[in-house]
Amino acid sequence: MNFTEKENYNFNDLVEIVKILRAPDGCPWDREQTHKSIRSNFIEETYEAVEAIDTDDLDLLKEELGDVLLQVAMHAEIESEQGTFDINDVCDGICKKLIIRHPHVFADVKADTTEKVLKNWDAIKMKTKSQKTQTQAIL
């Protein structure tokens, strides 16, 4: 294993740690996990992050967001091992979605109120997802 401990870690370190955990000489439990076996963990960590928001506990929120991020990294690594996509593809997809859905920031569309932003967002989402009805959630 080629890993150096640090005082501070970043996103790339997380991705590397997950790869090490799932490697043949890594952690037996982590290697066995599938999307379905850690599905409930993903839900639980999301609920815990929401609880931290609801209780205004920023230290807990920081911790729980890390747990949610771990879940994303694990699911992406599982697919990376299958050759379907990796964490960079996940990041690429969300970046492209944010750019497309914010033409008032990244292009020449005018939207100077939240109402206009949400109207544009819904229209773009309906067009890009071929939806026939609007949703109120962003993303």
XYZ file of C-alpha atoms in Angstrom:
139
model
C 0.000 0.000 0.000
C 1.371 3.357 -1.043
C -0.347 5.818 1.298
C 1.105 8.678 3.309
C -0.652 10.082 6.357
C -1.211 13.840 6.278
C -2.338 16.568 8.613
C -5.124 17.559 6.169
C -6.802 15.537 3.437
C -8.813 16.594 0.369
C -11.330 15.105 -2.055
C -8.642 13.312 -4.085
C -7.369 11.695 -0.884
C -10.887 10.421 -0.135
C -11.122 8.851 -3.578
C -7.710 7.211 -3.103
C -8.605 5.920 0.394
C -11.803 4.331 -0.956
C -9.781 2.662 -3.737
C -7.323 1.323 -1.132
C -10.154 0.030 1.077
C -11.714 -1.842 -1.868
C -8.402 -3.171 -3.237
C -7.624 -6.900 -2.989
C -5.349 -6.259 0.009
C -7.713 -3.673 1.522
C -10.633 -4.150 3.901
C -12.660 -7.367 3.468
C -15.911 -5.616 4.472
C -15.421 -2.710 2.055
C -14.519 -5.088 -0.790
C -17.787 -7.005 -0.343
C -20.043 -3.973 -0.556
C -22.416 -3.396 -3.462
C -24.822 -0.592 -4.293
C -27.608 -2.550 -2.647
C -25.664 -3.578 0.453
C -24.804 0.041 1.313
C -28.080 1.543 0.114
C -29.463 1.856 3.638
C -26.188 3.437 4.809
C -26.610 6.121 2.133
C -30.151 6.852 3.295
C -29.145 6.860 6.966
C -26.234 9.240 6.409
C -28.474 11.587 4.436
C -31.030 11.636 7.248
C -28.274 12.326 9.760
C -27.067 15.273 7.656
C -30.629 16.602 7.548
C -30.902 16.224 11.336
C -27.709 18.258 11.746
C -29.236 20.975 9.556
C -32.481 20.890 11.533
C -30.625 21.229 14.832
C -28.187 23.879 13.544
C -25.284 21.667 14.650
C -22.475 22.715 12.306
C -19.894 20.315 13.730
C -22.301 17.433 13.197
C -23.202 18.731 9.735
C -19.526 18.743 8.732
C -19.182 15.149 9.930
C -22.394 13.933 8.294
C -21.634 15.623 4.973
C -18.361 13.692 5.039
C -20.322 10.475 5.583
C -22.602 11.320 2.636
C -19.557 12.109 0.517
C -18.059 8.736 1.465
C -21.218 7.049 0.206
C -20.936 8.872 -3.124
C -17.269 7.907 -3.395
C -18.053 4.247 -2.590
C -20.835 3.998 -5.175
C -18.632 5.646 -7.798
C -15.722 3.320 -6.987
C -17.952 0.263 -7.322
C -18.811 1.395 -10.851
C -15.216 2.370 -11.603
C -14.215 -1.228 -10.876
C -16.818 -2.360 -13.436
C -15.539 0.146 -15.994
C -18.889 1.948 -16.308
C -18.058 5.333 -14.740
C -15.914 6.856 -12.016
C -16.031 9.772 -9.595
C -14.720 12.131 -12.283
C -17.674 11.219 -14.479
C -20.000 11.975 -11.547
C -18.297 15.356 -11.040
C -18.381 16.067 -14.775
C -22.095 15.318 -14.904
C -23.036 17.582 -12.006
C -20.797 20.402 -13.270
C -22.395 20.250 -16.716
C -25.871 20.164 -15.157
C -25.123 23.225 -13.025
C -23.730 25.148 -15.990
C -26.683 24.267 -18.232
C -29.248 25.083 -15.540
C -27.660 28.432 -14.670
C -27.665 30.258 -18.008
C -28.143 33.512 -16.080
C -24.650 32.961 -14.652
C -22.814 31.047 -17.400
C -24.557 32.427 -20.511
C -26.539 35.472 -21.570
C -29.976 34.715 -20.070
C -31.362 37.408 -17.777
C -32.807 36.183 -14.482
C -32.482 38.716 -11.713
C -35.017 37.241 -9.283
C -35.369 33.873 -7.625
C -38.721 33.431 -9.366
C -37.124 33.865 -12.805
C -34.256 31.551 -11.883
C -36.653 28.791 -10.780
C -38.842 29.259 -13.863
C -35.778 28.911 -16.125
C -34.493 25.982 -14.054
C -37.764 24.086 -14.421
C -37.955 24.805 -18.162
C -34.379 23.633 -18.708
C -34.910 20.545 -16.548
C -38.084 19.645 -18.426
C -36.274 20.043 -21.745
C -33.103 18.143 -20.781
C -34.973 15.337 -19.019
C -37.890 15.235 -21.485
C -40.305 15.783 -18.595
C -43.866 16.891 -19.074
C -44.457 18.284 -15.568
C -42.489 20.691 -13.421
C -40.866 19.916 -10.101
C -40.094 22.348 -7.328
C -36.786 20.846 -6.212
C -33.491 22.155 -7.504
C -31.261 19.473 -9.068
